[in-house]
Amino acid sequence: MFGVSLKKIFAYGLLLLAVFLCSVIVHLPAKFAIEQLPRINGLSISGISGTFWQGRAKSVSWQQYGFGEVNWDLQAWKLIQGKAELNIRFGRNSELGLTGRGTVGYGFSGPYASNLMASIPAEQALKYVNIPAPVTADGQFELIVKDYKYASPWCERGEANLVWNQSVVSSPLGNLDLGTIISDISCTDSQLAAKGNQETAQVSGAFTASLQPNMTYDLDAWFKPGAEFPQRLSEQLKWLGEPDGQGQYPFVYSGKL
């Protein structure tokens, strides 16, 4: 009788301990948890609140880039599968104007992402691109990552779309309304491939491109002036030579970045 009581006491004790440990983990402050992680040079996180499972960082920056507020929701059931997976939202008060949401994670085989969407003004994005001409751009870039799994140097696999909405390129010789440019991007064993097209009354065009792990690239593109192509820009087309039989000006390049 006494032995049975001890067994019950021991079982209840284990149950209470398990409940206590679960409670501690569930309510573990996010600030404390993040402070225990290894330091990453260039990464700054401040204004941390909430729990390790559901939390918020008021400001996240990498190098000189500010990404604004980041919210996360850790999917506890994924831990059973050996994955640390978070649903995230980011970009509020971002200096870059970058906003987004989606799922990111880390498993035994490395980082991955799915249904990840990010948006940034074209004007902001093109600040980080060296364009050898006095042009500016308007509109919004939207990246939609359907599926991505990392492998060195870039990916094991990946599938995404890059959309440039309401795209307008402005120059001293005139403005081009490019409409919506849709690009399909894929990555297999760190080999990147992209193709896209657009069409408006001013201009139409299409391209295919590839980039290899050794940084060699191939680009095959064309554009065709439309009925409303700006006159001053049309006068400059003579420097490109004659168009082909379909009225298209082709561009074919290959090299190494």
mmCIF file of C-alpha atoms in Angstrom:
data_model
loop_
_atom_site.group_PDB
_atom_site.id
_atom_site.type_symbol
_atom_site.label_atom_id
_atom_site.label_comp_id
_atom_site.label_asym_id
_atom_site.label_seq_id
_atom_site.Cartn_x
_atom_site.Cartn_y
_atom_site.Cartn_z
ATOM 1 C CA MET A 1 0.000 0.000 0.000
ATOM 2 C CA PHE A 2 2.819 2.321 0.948
ATOM 3 C CA GLY A 3 4.692 1.407 -2.271
ATOM 4 C CA VAL A 4 1.656 2.240 -4.398
ATOM 5 C CA SER A 5 1.372 5.667 -2.719
ATOM 6 C CA LEU A 6 5.037 6.387 -3.422
ATOM 7 C CA LYS A 7 4.494 5.499 -7.086
ATOM 8 C CA LYS A 8 1.531 7.891 -7.271
ATOM 9 C CA ILE A 9 3.509 10.652 -5.563
ATOM 10 C CA PHE A 10 6.424 10.065 -7.944
ATOM 11 C CA ALA A 11 4.118 10.102 -10.994
ATOM 12 C CA TYR A 12 2.364 13.296 -9.852
ATOM 13 C CA GLY A 13 5.756 14.852 -9.160
ATOM 14 C CA LEU A 14 6.962 14.088 -12.685
ATOM 15 C CA LEU A 15 3.720 15.457 -14.108
ATOM 16 C CA LEU A 16 4.048 18.694 -12.128
ATOM 17 C CA LEU A 17 7.698 18.998 -13.175
ATOM 18 C CA ALA A 18 6.749 18.526 -16.813
ATOM 19 C CA VAL A 19 3.997 21.148 -16.526
ATOM 20 C CA PHE A 20 6.423 23.536 -14.840
ATOM 21 C CA LEU A 21 9.103 23.052 -17.509
ATOM 22 C CA CYS A 22 6.558 23.512 -20.318
ATOM 23 C CA SER A 23 5.305 26.681 -18.663
ATOM 24 C CA VAL A 24 8.846 28.028 -18.348
ATOM 25 C CA ILE A 25 9.571 27.285 -22.014
ATOM 26 C CA VAL A 26 6.273 28.691 -23.266
ATOM 27 C CA HIS A 27 6.710 31.902 -21.298
ATOM 28 C CA LEU A 28 10.456 32.228 -21.875
ATOM 29 C CA PRO A 29 11.058 35.939 -22.565
ATOM 30 C CA ALA A 30 12.136 36.596 -26.134
ATOM 31 C CA LYS A 31 14.764 39.099 -24.983
ATOM 32 C CA PHE A 32 16.455 36.529 -22.744
ATOM 33 C CA ALA A 33 16.352 33.825 -25.442
ATOM 34 C CA ILE A 34 17.806 36.037 -28.185
ATOM 35 C CA GLU A 35 20.551 37.308 -25.882
ATOM 36 C CA GLN A 36 21.750 33.692 -25.525
ATOM 37 C CA LEU A 37 22.186 33.245 -29.274
ATOM 38 C CA PRO A 38 25.664 33.641 -30.831
ATOM 39 C CA ARG A 39 26.524 37.173 -31.919
ATOM 40 C CA ILE A 40 26.451 37.843 -35.664
ATOM 41 C CA ASN A 41 28.659 40.670 -36.909
ATOM 42 C CA GLY A 42 26.631 43.446 -38.502
ATOM 43 C CA LEU A 43 23.290 42.273 -37.096
ATOM 44 C CA SER A 44 21.536 44.572 -34.630
ATOM 45 C CA ILE A 45 18.258 43.711 -32.861
ATOM 46 C CA SER A 46 16.560 46.033 -30.378
ATOM 47 C CA GLY A 47 13.206 46.599 -28.704
ATOM 48 C CA ILE A 48 12.596 42.886 -28.118
ATOM 49 C CA SER A 49 9.319 41.937 -26.424
ATOM 50 C CA GLY A 50 6.973 38.964 -26.107
ATOM 51 C CA THR A 51 8.059 35.363 -25.707
ATOM 52 C CA PHE A 52 10.485 33.122 -27.527
ATOM 53 C CA TRP A 53 7.472 31.555 -29.256
ATOM 54 C CA GLN A 54 5.584 34.727 -30.154
ATOM 55 C CA GLY A 55 7.610 37.880 -30.094
ATOM 56 C CA ARG A 56 8.558 41.138 -31.678
ATOM 57 C CA ALA A 57 11.730 43.092 -32.349
ATOM 58 C CA LYS A 58 11.011 46.779 -32.818
ATOM 59 C CA SER A 59 14.106 47.332 -34.928
ATOM 60 C CA VAL A 60 16.302 44.947 -36.910
ATOM 61 C CA SER A 61 19.221 46.081 -39.044
ATOM 62 C CA TRP A 62 21.929 44.323 -41.037
ATOM 63 C CA GLN A 63 25.091 46.291 -41.771
ATOM 64 C CA GLN A 64 23.739 49.724 -42.791
ATOM 65 C CA TYR A 65 20.293 48.458 -43.851
ATOM 66 C CA GLY A 66 17.322 48.957 -41.534
ATOM 67 C CA PHE A 67 14.521 46.396 -41.918
ATOM 68 C CA GLY A 68 12.177 47.886 -39.342
ATOM 69 C CA GLU A 69 9.973 45.831 -37.059
ATOM 70 C CA VAL A 70 9.952 42.021 -37.146
ATOM 71 C CA ASN A 71 7.218 39.826 -35.639
ATOM 72 C CA TRP A 72 7.497 36.049 -35.352
ATOM 73 C CA ASP A 73 5.444 33.023 -34.378
ATOM 74 C CA LEU A 74 7.487 29.869 -33.762
ATOM 75 C CA GLN A 75 5.697 26.702 -34.886
ATOM 76 C CA ALA A 76 6.159 24.413 -31.878
ATOM 77 C CA TRP A 77 4.912 21.267 -33.593
ATOM 78 C CA LYS A 78 7.677 21.573 -36.194
ATOM 79 C CA LEU A 79 10.249 20.994 -33.468
ATOM 80 C CA ILE A 80 9.116 17.363 -33.361
ATOM 81 C CA GLN A 81 10.315 17.091 -36.971
ATOM 82 C CA GLY A 82 13.663 18.614 -36.071
ATOM 83 C CA LYS A 83 12.841 22.000 -37.614
ATOM 84 C CA ALA A 84 12.835 25.503 -36.176
ATOM 85 C CA GLU A 85 10.143 27.179 -38.279
ATOM 86 C CA LEU A 86 8.730 30.679 -37.907
ATOM 87 C CA ASN A 87 5.920 32.619 -39.493
ATOM 88 C CA ILE A 88 7.262 36.161 -39.780
ATOM 89 C CA ARG A 89 6.107 39.651 -40.678
ATOM 90 C CA PHE A 90 8.611 42.441 -41.211
ATOM 91 C CA GLY A 91 9.108 45.949 -42.489
ATOM 92 C CA ARG A 92 7.061 48.325 -40.362
ATOM 93 C CA ASN A 93 9.034 51.595 -40.184
ATOM 94 C CA SER A 94 11.681 50.124 -42.489
ATOM 95 C CA GLU A 95 14.190 52.668 -43.789
ATOM 96 C CA LEU A 96 14.218 50.752 -47.076
ATOM 97 C CA GLY A 97 10.454 50.715 -47.452
ATOM 98 C CA LEU A 98 10.780 46.923 -47.445
ATOM 99 C CA THR A 99 7.813 44.932 -46.131
ATOM 100 C CA GLY A 100 6.943 41.264 -46.203
ATOM 101 C CA ARG A 101 5.695 38.105 -44.566
ATOM 102 C CA GLY A 102 6.035 34.364 -44.909
ATOM 103 C CA THR A 103 7.607 31.234 -43.479
ATOM 104 C CA VAL A 104 11.307 30.700 -42.806
ATOM 105 C CA GLY A 105 12.972 27.816 -41.063
ATOM 106 C CA TYR A 106 16.073 25.805 -40.306
ATOM 107 C CA GLY A 107 16.214 22.014 -40.413
ATOM 108 C CA PHE A 108 18.828 19.287 -40.402
ATOM 109 C CA SER A 109 19.620 20.081 -44.047
ATOM 110 C CA GLY A 110 19.869 23.852 -43.559
ATOM 111 C CA PRO A 111 17.745 26.999 -44.059
ATOM 112 C CA TYR A 112 14.540 27.039 -46.096
ATOM 113 C CA ALA A 113 11.591 29.321 -46.866
ATOM 114 C CA SER A 114 8.109 29.063 -48.342
ATOM 115 C CA ASN A 115 5.287 31.426 -49.271
ATOM 116 C CA LEU A 116 7.620 34.326 -48.533
ATOM 117 C CA MET A 117 6.548 37.669 -49.996
ATOM 118 C CA ALA A 118 8.574 40.894 -49.963
ATOM 119 C CA SER A 119 7.871 44.300 -51.487
ATOM 120 C CA ILE A 120 10.096 47.350 -51.988
ATOM 121 C CA PRO A 121 9.740 50.589 -53.989
ATOM 122 C CA ALA A 122 11.661 50.419 -57.269
ATOM 123 C CA GLU A 123 13.280 53.765 -56.499
ATOM 124 C CA GLN A 124 14.791 52.297 -53.314
ATOM 125 C CA ALA A 125 15.886 49.013 -54.912
ATOM 126 C CA LEU A 126 17.679 50.674 -57.836
ATOM 127 C CA LYS A 127 19.788 52.766 -55.459
ATOM 128 C CA TYR A 128 21.865 49.614 -54.987
ATOM 129 C CA VAL A 129 22.269 48.927 -58.720
ATOM 130 C CA ASN A 130 24.989 50.612 -60.755
ATOM 131 C CA ILE A 131 23.213 51.923 -63.885
ATOM 132 C CA PRO A 132 25.532 53.804 -66.291
ATOM 133 C CA ALA A 133 22.824 56.260 -67.361
ATOM 134 C CA PRO A 134 20.874 59.168 -65.796
ATOM 135 C CA VAL A 135 17.637 57.259 -65.257
ATOM 136 C CA THR A 136 15.197 56.855 -62.391
ATOM 137 C CA ALA A 137 12.473 54.295 -61.807
ATOM 138 C CA ASP A 138 9.033 54.198 -60.237
ATOM 139 C CA GLY A 139 6.716 51.388 -59.272
ATOM 140 C CA GLN A 140 6.950 48.513 -56.816
ATOM 141 C CA PHE A 141 9.048 45.342 -56.846
ATOM 142 C CA GLU A 142 7.297 42.305 -55.376
ATOM 143 C CA LEU A 143 9.190 39.069 -54.775
ATOM 144 C CA ILE A 144 7.168 35.922 -54.106
ATOM 145 C CA VAL A 145 9.238 32.921 -52.999
ATOM 146 C CA LYS A 146 7.054 29.848 -53.357
ATOM 147 C CA ASP A 147 9.678 27.362 -52.230
ATOM 148 C CA TYR A 148 13.368 27.630 -51.344
ATOM 149 C CA LYS A 149 15.948 25.348 -49.785
ATOM 150 C CA TYR A 150 19.507 26.504 -49.219
ATOM 151 C CA ALA A 151 22.654 24.700 -50.345
ATOM 152 C CA SER A 152 26.065 26.284 -50.909
ATOM 153 C CA PRO A 153 26.610 28.590 -52.674
ATOM 154 C CA TRP A 154 22.983 29.576 -53.363
ATOM 155 C CA CYS A 155 20.384 26.826 -53.337
ATOM 156 C CA GLU A 156 19.414 23.198 -53.589
ATOM 157 C CA ARG A 157 16.118 24.236 -55.135
ATOM 158 C CA GLY A 158 14.007 27.346 -55.458
ATOM 159 C CA GLU A 159 10.990 28.762 -57.240
ATOM 160 C CA ALA A 160 9.965 32.420 -57.208
ATOM 161 C CA ASN A 161 8.334 35.254 -59.118
ATOM 162 C CA LEU A 162 9.575 38.818 -59.328
ATOM 163 C CA VAL A 163 6.953 41.357 -60.401
ATOM 164 C CA TRP A 164 7.579 45.025 -61.176
ATOM 165 C CA ASN A 165 4.190 46.703 -60.890
ATOM 166 C CA GLN A 166 3.380 50.079 -62.478
ATOM 167 C CA SER A 167 6.927 50.272 -63.786
ATOM 168 C CA VAL A 168 8.077 53.572 -65.263
ATOM 169 C CA VAL A 169 11.643 54.445 -66.303
ATOM 170 C CA SER A 170 12.396 58.160 -66.576
ATOM 171 C CA SER A 171 15.295 59.781 -68.440
ATOM 172 C CA PRO A 172 16.151 63.232 -69.877
ATOM 173 C CA LEU A 173 15.031 61.948 -73.296
ATOM 174 C CA GLY A 174 11.611 60.749 -72.181
ATOM 175 C CA ASN A 175 9.710 58.366 -69.959
ATOM 176 C CA LEU A 176 8.886 54.739 -70.695
ATOM 177 C CA ASP A 177 5.753 53.146 -69.263
ATOM 178 C CA LEU A 178 6.694 49.471 -69.038
ATOM 179 C CA GLY A 179 3.471 48.343 -67.366
ATOM 180 C CA THR A 180 3.785 45.144 -65.346
ATOM 181 C CA ILE A 181 6.957 43.107 -65.796
ATOM 182 C CA ILE A 182 6.659 39.500 -64.628
ATOM 183 C CA SER A 183 9.744 37.321 -64.182
ATOM 184 C CA ASP A 184 9.808 33.623 -63.294
ATOM 185 C CA ILE A 185 12.888 32.572 -61.333
ATOM 186 C CA SER A 186 14.089 29.051 -60.616
ATOM 187 C CA CYS A 187 17.156 27.633 -58.928
ATOM 188 C CA THR A 188 18.431 24.055 -59.108
ATOM 189 C CA ASP A 189 21.751 23.004 -57.592
ATOM 190 C CA SER A 190 22.773 26.690 -57.430
ATOM 191 C CA GLN A 191 22.045 27.271 -61.126
ATOM 192 C CA LEU A 192 19.787 30.297 -61.457
ATOM 193 C CA ALA A 193 17.433 30.782 -64.392
ATOM 194 C CA ALA A 194 14.991 33.603 -65.099
ATOM 195 C CA LYS A 195 12.603 34.597 -67.859
ATOM 196 C CA GLY A 196 10.235 37.512 -68.164
ATOM 197 C CA ASN A 197 8.219 39.712 -70.473
ATOM 198 C CA GLN A 198 6.200 42.930 -70.682
ATOM 199 C CA GLU A 199 4.031 44.800 -73.170
ATOM 200 C CA THR A 200 2.554 48.305 -73.339
ATOM 201 C CA ALA A 201 1.597 50.730 -76.108
ATOM 202 C CA GLN A 202 5.083 52.228 -75.811
ATOM 203 C CA VAL A 203 7.293 49.161 -75.811
ATOM 204 C CA SER A 204 7.297 45.369 -75.527
ATOM 205 C CA GLY A 205 10.086 42.984 -74.667
ATOM 206 C CA ALA A 206 11.185 39.659 -73.210
ATOM 207 C CA PHE A 207 14.313 38.045 -71.795
ATOM 208 C CA THR A 208 15.853 34.807 -70.576
ATOM 209 C CA ALA A 209 18.893 34.711 -68.322
ATOM 210 C CA SER A 210 20.997 32.213 -66.405
ATOM 211 C CA LEU A 211 23.713 32.429 -63.760
ATOM 212 C CA GLN A 212 26.048 29.570 -62.843
ATOM 213 C CA PRO A 213 27.762 28.938 -59.487
ATOM 214 C CA ASN A 214 31.077 30.100 -60.999
ATOM 215 C CA MET A 215 29.376 33.489 -61.688
ATOM 216 C CA THR A 216 29.226 33.060 -65.473
ATOM 217 C CA TYR A 217 26.024 34.376 -67.015
ATOM 218 C CA ASP A 218 24.047 34.362 -70.250
ATOM 219 C CA LEU A 219 21.413 36.916 -71.272
ATOM 220 C CA ASP A 220 19.178 36.812 -74.324
ATOM 221 C CA ALA A 221 16.743 39.734 -74.567
ATOM 222 C CA TRP A 222 14.880 41.936 -77.024
ATOM 223 C CA PHE A 223 12.655 44.973 -77.080
ATOM 224 C CA LYS A 224 10.337 46.405 -79.708
ATOM 225 C CA PRO A 225 9.191 50.040 -79.837
ATOM 226 C CA GLY A 226 5.415 50.472 -79.922
ATOM 227 C CA ALA A 227 3.164 53.067 -81.523
ATOM 228 C CA GLU A 228 3.554 55.418 -78.552
ATOM 229 C CA PHE A 229 7.318 55.081 -78.117
ATOM 230 C CA PRO A 230 8.713 58.540 -77.119
ATOM 231 C CA GLN A 231 10.001 60.451 -80.149
ATOM 232 C CA ARG A 232 13.254 61.637 -78.554
ATOM 233 C CA LEU A 233 14.102 58.099 -77.483
ATOM 234 C CA SER A 234 13.209 56.813 -80.943
ATOM 235 C CA GLU A 235 15.828 59.142 -82.434
ATOM 236 C CA GLN A 236 18.499 57.394 -80.357
ATOM 237 C CA LEU A 237 17.684 53.912 -81.663
ATOM 238 C CA LYS A 238 19.928 54.512 -84.685
ATOM 239 C CA TRP A 239 22.903 53.842 -82.412
ATOM 240 C CA LEU A 240 21.642 50.294 -81.914
ATOM 241 C CA GLY A 241 21.682 49.413 -85.592
ATOM 242 C CA GLU A 242 18.780 47.986 -87.538
ATOM 243 C CA PRO A 243 16.044 45.898 -85.904
ATOM 244 C CA ASP A 244 15.401 42.343 -87.080
ATOM 245 C CA GLY A 245 12.593 41.292 -89.402
ATOM 246 C CA GLN A 246 10.070 41.468 -86.543
ATOM 247 C CA GLY A 247 11.054 44.994 -85.576
ATOM 248 C CA GLN A 248 12.878 43.779 -82.472
ATOM 249 C CA TYR A 249 16.225 45.007 -81.142
ATOM 250 C CA PRO A 250 18.059 41.977 -79.740
ATOM 251 C CA PHE A 251 20.606 41.926 -76.906
ATOM 252 C CA VAL A 252 22.726 38.831 -76.350
ATOM 253 C CA TYR A 253 25.420 38.876 -73.692
ATOM 254 C CA SER A 254 27.527 36.347 -71.832
ATOM 255 C CA GLY A 255 30.412 36.718 -69.449
ATOM 256 C CA LYS A 256 31.433 36.528 -65.825
ATOM 257 C CA LEU A 257 30.348 38.783 -62.998
#
